[in-house]
Amino acid sequence: MDFALNEQQEMMQTLARDFLGSEYPDKVLREMVDDEKGYTPEFWRKMSEMNLMGLSIPEEYGGVGDFLDLTVVLEEMGRVGFLSPFFSTVVLGASAIIEAGSDEQKQKYLPGISGGKLIFTLALTEPSARYTADAVTAKAALQESDYVINGIKLFVPDAHVSDYVICVARTDEAVNPQDGITLFIVDTNTPGVRCKLLKTIAGDKQCEVTFDNVRISGKDVLGEVDKGWSCVEKIMAKAAVARCAEMVGGAQQVLNMTLEYAKDRVAFGHPIGAFQSIQHRCADMLIDVDGSRFVTYQAAWRINEGLPAAREVAIAKAWVSRALQRVVNSSHQIHGTIGFTEDHILHLYTKRARSHELSFGDADYHLERLVSQSL
Amino acid sequence: MNFAFTPEEAAFRKEVAEFLEKEAPPEYRESRVTFFDMSSHEDWIETHRKIAEKLGERGWISMHWPREYGGQDASPFYRLILREELSRYHSPGYDSIGAGIVAPALLLKGNEEQKKQHLPGIAQGKVMWCETLSEPGHGSDLASIEVFAREEANCFVVNGQKTWTTNAHFADWNALIVRTDREVTPKYRGLTFFLLDMKTPGITVNPVINMAGHHEFNEVFFDDVRIPKENMVGGLNKGWYLVMSLLDYERTTDTVYAVASTYIEDLAEYARENNLLNPLMRNRLAQLTADCEVARMLHYRVTWMQGKGIVPNHESAMSKMYSFELLQRVSEFGMQLLGQYSQLAEGSARVPMYGRIPSCYLRSFGYSLEQGTSEIDRDVIAQRGLDLPRLR
């Protein structure tokens, strides 16, 4: 049992913290929330110079480090409320290709991703907004050696800036909804792909992607035909834990700003942080932050080691999602009215907490997964 | 970062499990009594002592102590594994006070004679301890205690009343904090820590029955009780510091999450057998399972720190408070799940689960009070862990 980061992880942490601390102040976050793309190519290039997009990609494809290193960096990104297609590209896109791609596909896409040249995302959910297999209704019909995709994908992150979308579509109306699902690598310039940026409360970039008779070569099937769901499950597990890492960073940052305020703000002749009513909220916040961190890293460690992780992933996403809500709620109460304004940065963390809870299964979704494993 | 036990630790767990498979008292296992409700069994004290001695014979109580004091220099995760398995087998036998609190405090602050005198008895499971801190007028505000020890030539003479003393009715020895200076301010600078043989003349122990009907704690009266000077630990008027580190140990000794975990499993099984698993109950059960995992992690973190030689402080308050409050939520959930049946007491016709659920529930009111209240724990976390300013 070891709760400490190793040397490599500590190095990644310092590197990411220093970089984001100097290059991504609140001012930049505010700009990116309002920016249609949500990032700048200039910033992407700087990240690429640090080989951040190579995290967890095998070295032979220009990558570096493992899933735990990626987790450490995502926690730092969560601290500053980082917006960019990093998560979509590395956690969703690269993971899917590593998991299911042929050698040829890996060779074709992974060096581009790790080199910062390609942006990817995953189109999974639809207007039903559910993460279960039966919710996949977009159809891909075989026509000679091509597939023709029709359907609507909703809440697709960063699709508006992506070069490729990995589309999860139904290729067979099987009795078991988990069968008959296939993954496709779709170039977003293919005729019939239409992307509409949604307007979210958190300012994170999510899209509606319409596939209207989109013709895809059979060579662009990712993994086995009809057997794609197990790959989706693996991506979902990684994505849920990776999202937890961002939430841990966000929760830590919110706690830090709350403590700073509580020590600084004077009322009734004392800093408000001296009052038990404030202290006890802060104590609970620390349990939420540390508890979140430990269950997240436990799940990340299991994934990284290739151990069964379904239970730990469900616990992490369920628990961290709720814990972060508690942390931001307490922070608002302690900050008082200043935290209720747009002038203060807190509201951006609060809004992001909502969007993060919803992604890759909310607390109730994961609680049901957890209980169905043990009952 | 690593969240696995070593192969040696896993082997130890197996060895303990094999032992308990044979030795854990069957009636305790059958009724699936939790650690905190065991005193409801009539033969608890004898059974507790009997198993303690067997654990002691195997050297398991002291594995994580230094070799020179009868330990094996093992990681504190061995202690944790022993406690987890005892919980899983619903077995008594671990003296939370002697092995859990007094021994580490002696290892930290005791002199050579005290270590030599007291550690072997604890390691062998032959000497049971109680600790006496609270008084009728002073609980959370421990620095204000009044029971006074008057200094004489070779001893200190104690007079007054203590209360909430767990296990005083059968303990052999007592770890006691009393006032030795009434004038000094701040008040905590006038406290001294003693080890007291419970056979010393002048001690009267009266039972105090808690609302679950259990006899765990007692009030203890001291009438000219003479404690030899060599039984002082940590120095005259320096008892406060020792008690603070003692409480840090106390907050880490019980693997409360392991108790919660067996409890949750039992409730899940009951729910399944009785078709009570509607979506609401499923959701609550899952939430408690996730909470239990967090409690486990918070406890493992503290144990890991201890193994690294880092003294946990607010971290143990976090672990203890969260685990105990979780156990309260589990108890409350048990009552909800059982519905009408939750009001049936042990021994009643038609009582489910041996009447254990209401018993646990009633006992659970103490969980946010014992070993320092949840309020004191949150103070510790906020002031020592988060560096928030103090009003007092």
Short mmCIF file of C-alpha atoms in Angstrom, two decimals, chain A residues 2-263:
data_model
loop_
_atom_site.label_atom_id
_atom_site.label_comp_id
_atom_site.label_asym_id
_atom_site.label_seq_id
_atom_site.Cartn_x
_atom_site.Cartn_y
_atom_site.Cartn_z
CA ASP A 2 1.50 3.32 -1.01
CA PHE A 3 -0.37 6.62 -1.12
CA ALA A 4 2.54 8.67 -2.46
CA LEU A 5 3.23 9.60 -6.07
CA ASN A 6 6.42 8.16 -7.53
CA GLU A 7 9.20 10.32 -8.91
CA GLN A 8 7.88 10.33 -12.46
CA GLN A 9 4.36 11.20 -11.30
CA GLU A 10 5.66 13.97 -9.07
CA MET A 11 7.60 15.34 -12.00
CA MET A 12 4.52 15.33 -14.21
CA GLN A 13 2.55 17.00 -11.45
CA THR A 14 5.09 19.79 -11.02
CA LEU A 15 5.44 20.24 -14.76
CA ALA A 16 1.68 20.50 -15.30
CA ARG A 17 1.11 22.67 -12.23
CA ASP A 18 3.82 25.14 -13.18
CA PHE A 19 2.75 25.31 -16.80
CA LEU A 20 -0.97 25.72 -16.14
CA GLY A 21 -0.35 27.97 -13.15
CA SER A 22 1.51 30.48 -15.30
CA GLU A 23 -0.24 30.00 -18.65
CA TYR A 24 -3.82 29.43 -17.57
CA PRO A 25 -4.83 32.07 -15.03
CA ASP A 26 -8.51 32.78 -14.35
CA LYS A 27 -8.48 35.43 -17.07
CA VAL A 28 -7.65 32.85 -19.72
CA LEU A 29 -10.26 30.47 -18.37
CA ARG A 30 -12.90 33.20 -18.68
CA GLU A 31 -11.82 33.89 -22.27
CA MET A 32 -11.96 30.22 -23.18
CA VAL A 33 -15.42 29.83 -21.66
CA ASP A 34 -16.60 32.58 -24.01
CA ASP A 35 -14.49 31.43 -26.94
CA GLU A 36 -16.27 29.31 -29.51
CA LYS A 37 -13.38 26.87 -29.92
CA GLY A 38 -12.58 26.73 -26.23
CA TYR A 39 -8.84 26.70 -26.85
CA THR A 40 -6.24 28.35 -29.04
CA PRO A 41 -3.98 26.55 -31.52
CA GLU A 42 -1.11 28.46 -29.92
CA PHE A 43 -1.86 26.88 -26.54
CA TRP A 44 -2.28 23.46 -28.14
CA ARG A 45 1.17 23.83 -29.68
CA LYS A 46 2.70 24.60 -26.28
CA MET A 47 1.04 21.52 -24.83
CA SER A 48 2.36 19.49 -27.72
CA GLU A 49 5.90 20.74 -27.08
CA MET A 50 5.58 19.25 -23.60
CA ASN A 51 4.28 16.03 -25.18
CA LEU A 52 1.14 16.20 -23.02
CA MET A 53 -0.98 14.67 -25.79
CA GLY A 54 1.31 11.65 -25.77
CA LEU A 55 0.33 10.73 -22.20
CA SER A 56 -0.66 7.06 -21.89
CA ILE A 57 0.08 6.44 -25.60
CA PRO A 58 2.72 3.73 -26.20
CA GLU A 59 6.22 5.05 -26.81
CA GLU A 60 6.41 3.50 -30.29
CA TYR A 61 3.71 5.97 -31.36
CA GLY A 62 5.43 8.96 -29.83
CA GLY A 63 3.72 8.65 -26.50
CA VAL A 64 4.95 8.89 -22.95
CA GLY A 65 3.95 7.69 -19.50
CA ASP A 66 0.99 5.62 -18.40
CA PHE A 67 -2.61 6.11 -17.31
CA LEU A 68 -1.56 7.16 -13.78
CA ASP A 69 0.66 9.89 -15.21
CA LEU A 70 -2.31 11.03 -17.26
CA THR A 71 -4.47 11.00 -14.12
CA VAL A 72 -1.98 13.22 -12.30
CA VAL A 73 -1.99 15.74 -15.17
CA LEU A 74 -5.78 15.72 -15.43
CA GLU A 75 -6.02 16.57 -11.73
CA GLU A 76 -3.87 19.63 -12.41
CA MET A 77 -6.06 20.56 -15.38
CA GLY A 78 -9.09 20.30 -13.13
CA ARG A 79 -7.51 22.73 -10.69
CA VAL A 80 -7.44 25.53 -13.22
CA GLY A 81 -10.74 24.58 -14.88
CA PHE A 82 -8.84 23.81 -18.07
CA LEU A 83 -10.86 23.81 -21.27
CA SER A 84 -9.52 22.24 -24.46
CA PRO A 85 -10.04 19.17 -26.65
CA PHE A 86 -7.33 17.42 -24.60
CA PHE A 87 -9.73 15.13 -22.79
CA SER A 88 -11.63 14.26 -25.97
CA THR A 89 -8.46 13.59 -27.92
CA VAL A 90 -6.33 11.75 -25.39
CA VAL A 91 -8.77 10.10 -23.00
CA LEU A 92 -11.51 9.28 -25.51
CA GLY A 93 -9.87 9.15 -28.95
CA ALA A 94 -6.45 7.73 -28.19
CA SER A 95 -7.84 5.20 -25.67
CA ALA A 96 -10.30 3.88 -28.25
CA ILE A 97 -7.62 3.45 -30.88
CA ILE A 98 -5.18 1.85 -28.43
CA GLU A 99 -7.94 -0.46 -27.27
CA ALA A 100 -9.45 -1.53 -30.57
CA GLY A 101 -7.31 -0.21 -33.42
CA SER A 102 -5.47 -2.35 -35.97
CA ASP A 103 -1.72 -1.85 -36.30
CA GLU A 104 -2.39 0.16 -39.40
CA GLN A 105 -4.90 2.41 -37.66
CA LYS A 106 -2.60 2.90 -34.69
CA GLN A 107 0.22 3.83 -37.04
CA LYS A 108 -2.06 6.18 -38.94
CA TYR A 109 -3.57 8.09 -35.98
CA LEU A 110 -1.61 7.73 -32.74
CA PRO A 111 1.56 9.59 -33.79
CA GLY A 112 -0.71 12.40 -35.03
CA ILE A 113 -2.46 12.55 -31.68
CA SER A 114 0.70 12.42 -29.58
CA GLY A 115 2.31 14.98 -31.87
CA GLY A 116 -0.56 17.40 -31.36
CA LYS A 117 -1.62 17.27 -35.02
CA LEU A 118 -4.93 15.50 -34.69
CA ILE A 119 -7.98 16.22 -32.57
CA PHE A 120 -10.35 13.37 -31.83
CA THR A 121 -13.57 12.83 -29.97
CA LEU A 122 -16.09 10.12 -29.22
CA ALA A 123 -19.73 10.30 -30.32
CA LEU A 124 -21.60 7.97 -28.01
CA THR A 125 -24.72 9.49 -26.45
CA GLU A 126 -27.84 10.43 -28.38
CA PRO A 127 -30.91 12.57 -27.67
CA SER A 128 -31.98 9.96 -25.08
CA ALA A 129 -28.88 11.14 -23.15
CA ARG A 130 -28.18 7.73 -21.65
CA TYR A 131 -24.98 5.72 -21.45
CA THR A 132 -26.48 2.25 -21.74
CA ALA A 133 -26.07 0.02 -24.81
CA ASP A 134 -29.77 0.15 -25.70
CA ALA A 135 -29.44 3.92 -26.10
CA VAL A 136 -27.24 3.43 -29.20
CA THR A 137 -29.72 3.77 -32.07
CA ALA A 138 -27.68 5.53 -34.78
CA LYS A 139 -27.56 3.06 -37.66
CA ALA A 140 -24.67 1.99 -39.83
CA ALA A 141 -25.84 -0.05 -42.83
CA LEU A 142 -23.47 -2.13 -44.89
CA GLN A 143 -23.50 -1.23 -48.58
CA GLU A 144 -20.99 -3.29 -50.52
CA SER A 145 -17.73 -2.65 -48.66
CA ASP A 146 -18.87 0.68 -47.19
CA TYR A 147 -21.07 1.60 -44.26
CA VAL A 148 -23.68 4.34 -44.36
CA ILE A 149 -24.32 6.02 -41.02
CA ASN A 150 -27.55 7.79 -40.10
CA GLY A 151 -28.44 9.22 -36.73
CA ILE A 152 -27.94 11.99 -34.22
CA LYS A 153 -25.31 12.09 -31.53
CA LEU A 154 -25.75 14.57 -28.69
CA PHE A 155 -23.49 15.92 -25.95
CA VAL A 156 -20.44 15.08 -28.04
CA PRO A 157 -17.49 16.96 -26.53
CA ASP A 158 -15.39 19.18 -28.80
CA ALA A 159 -16.75 17.71 -32.04
CA HIS A 160 -16.78 21.21 -33.58
CA VAL A 161 -12.97 21.33 -33.53
CA SER A 162 -12.28 17.62 -34.09
CA ASP A 163 -10.60 16.16 -37.13
CA TYR A 164 -12.13 12.77 -36.42
CA VAL A 165 -15.14 11.53 -34.52
CA ILE A 166 -15.29 7.96 -33.30
CA CYS A 167 -18.93 7.14 -33.87
CA VAL A 168 -20.67 4.39 -31.93
CA ALA A 169 -23.41 2.98 -34.17
CA ARG A 170 -25.72 -0.01 -34.42
CA THR A 171 -24.87 -2.47 -37.20
CA ASP A 172 -27.24 -5.20 -36.10
CA GLU A 173 -30.60 -5.19 -34.29
CA ALA A 174 -29.61 -7.97 -31.93
CA VAL A 175 -31.79 -9.23 -29.09
CA ASN A 176 -29.14 -8.29 -26.58
CA PRO A 177 -28.59 -4.52 -26.95
CA GLN A 178 -24.88 -4.92 -26.20
CA ASP A 179 -24.46 -6.93 -29.39
CA GLY A 180 -24.58 -5.35 -32.83
CA ILE A 181 -22.66 -2.19 -31.92
CA THR A 182 -19.71 -1.08 -34.03
CA LEU A 183 -17.22 1.78 -33.77
CA PHE A 184 -16.27 3.90 -36.81
CA ILE A 185 -13.50 6.41 -37.30
CA VAL A 186 -15.22 9.24 -39.12
CA ASP A 187 -13.36 12.14 -40.72
CA THR A 188 -15.43 15.19 -39.80
CA ASN A 189 -15.03 16.51 -43.35
CA THR A 190 -16.95 13.56 -44.76
CA PRO A 191 -20.12 14.71 -46.59
CA GLY A 192 -23.20 14.37 -44.39
CA VAL A 193 -21.45 15.08 -41.06
CA ARG A 194 -22.96 18.21 -39.52
CA CYS A 195 -21.93 19.69 -36.22
CA LYS A 196 -23.79 22.19 -34.09
CA LEU A 197 -22.19 23.70 -30.98
CA LEU A 198 -24.54 23.62 -27.98
CA LYS A 199 -24.66 26.44 -25.48
CA THR A 200 -23.90 24.96 -22.05
CA ILE A 201 -24.14 26.62 -18.65
CA ALA A 202 -20.50 25.77 -17.92
CA GLY A 203 -19.19 27.03 -21.25
CA ASP A 204 -17.58 23.67 -21.99
CA LYS A 205 -17.88 22.71 -25.63
CA GLN A 206 -20.45 20.05 -26.42
CA CYS A 207 -22.11 19.44 -29.76
CA GLU A 208 -24.92 17.85 -31.61
CA VAL A 209 -23.47 15.80 -34.45
CA THR A 210 -25.80 14.70 -37.24
CA PHE A 211 -24.87 11.82 -39.51
CA ASP A 212 -26.90 12.10 -42.67
CA ASN A 213 -26.10 9.25 -45.06
CA VAL A 214 -22.44 9.43 -44.13
CA ARG A 215 -20.53 6.93 -46.24
CA ILE A 216 -17.58 5.31 -44.46
CA SER A 217 -15.12 2.82 -45.88
CA GLY A 218 -15.08 -0.59 -44.23
CA LYS A 219 -11.42 0.08 -43.49
CA ASP A 220 -12.51 2.71 -40.98
CA VAL A 221 -14.27 0.26 -38.73
CA LEU A 222 -12.51 0.41 -35.35
CA GLY A 223 -12.30 -3.04 -33.80
CA GLU A 224 -14.66 -5.88 -34.58
CA VAL A 225 -17.98 -5.39 -36.34
CA ASP A 226 -20.96 -5.88 -33.99
CA LYS A 227 -18.62 -6.32 -31.01
CA GLY A 228 -17.88 -2.69 -30.22
CA TRP A 229 -19.66 -2.41 -26.88
CA SER A 230 -16.91 -4.01 -24.81
CA CYS A 231 -14.55 -1.39 -26.20
CA VAL A 232 -17.03 1.35 -25.29
CA GLU A 233 -17.18 -0.02 -21.76
CA LYS A 234 -13.40 0.15 -21.46
CA ILE A 235 -13.29 3.72 -22.78
CA MET A 236 -16.13 4.64 -20.43
CA ALA A 237 -14.23 3.25 -17.44
CA LYS A 238 -11.13 5.25 -18.31
CA ALA A 239 -13.15 8.35 -19.12
CA ALA A 240 -15.10 8.17 -15.85
CA VAL A 241 -11.91 7.91 -13.80
CA ALA A 242 -10.17 10.58 -15.86
CA ARG A 243 -13.14 12.85 -15.28
CA CYS A 244 -12.91 12.09 -11.56
CA ALA A 245 -9.30 13.24 -11.64
CA GLU A 246 -10.40 16.58 -13.09
CA MET A 247 -13.10 16.81 -10.43
CA VAL A 248 -10.54 16.13 -7.68
CA GLY A 249 -8.45 19.02 -8.99
CA GLY A 250 -11.51 21.24 -9.15
CA ALA A 251 -12.56 20.31 -5.61
CA GLN A 252 -9.06 20.99 -4.27
CA GLN A 253 -8.99 24.38 -5.95
CA VAL A 254 -12.41 25.30 -4.58
CA LEU A 255 -11.32 24.25 -1.08
CA ASN A 256 -8.15 26.31 -1.40
CA MET A 257 -9.98 29.45 -2.46
CA THR A 258 -12.52 28.91 0.32
CA LEU A 259 -9.83 28.60 3.01
CA GLU A 260 -8.10 31.69 1.73
CA TYR A 261 -11.34 33.62 1.93
CA ALA A 262 -12.24 32.24 5.38
CA LYS A 263 -8.87 33.32 6.79
#
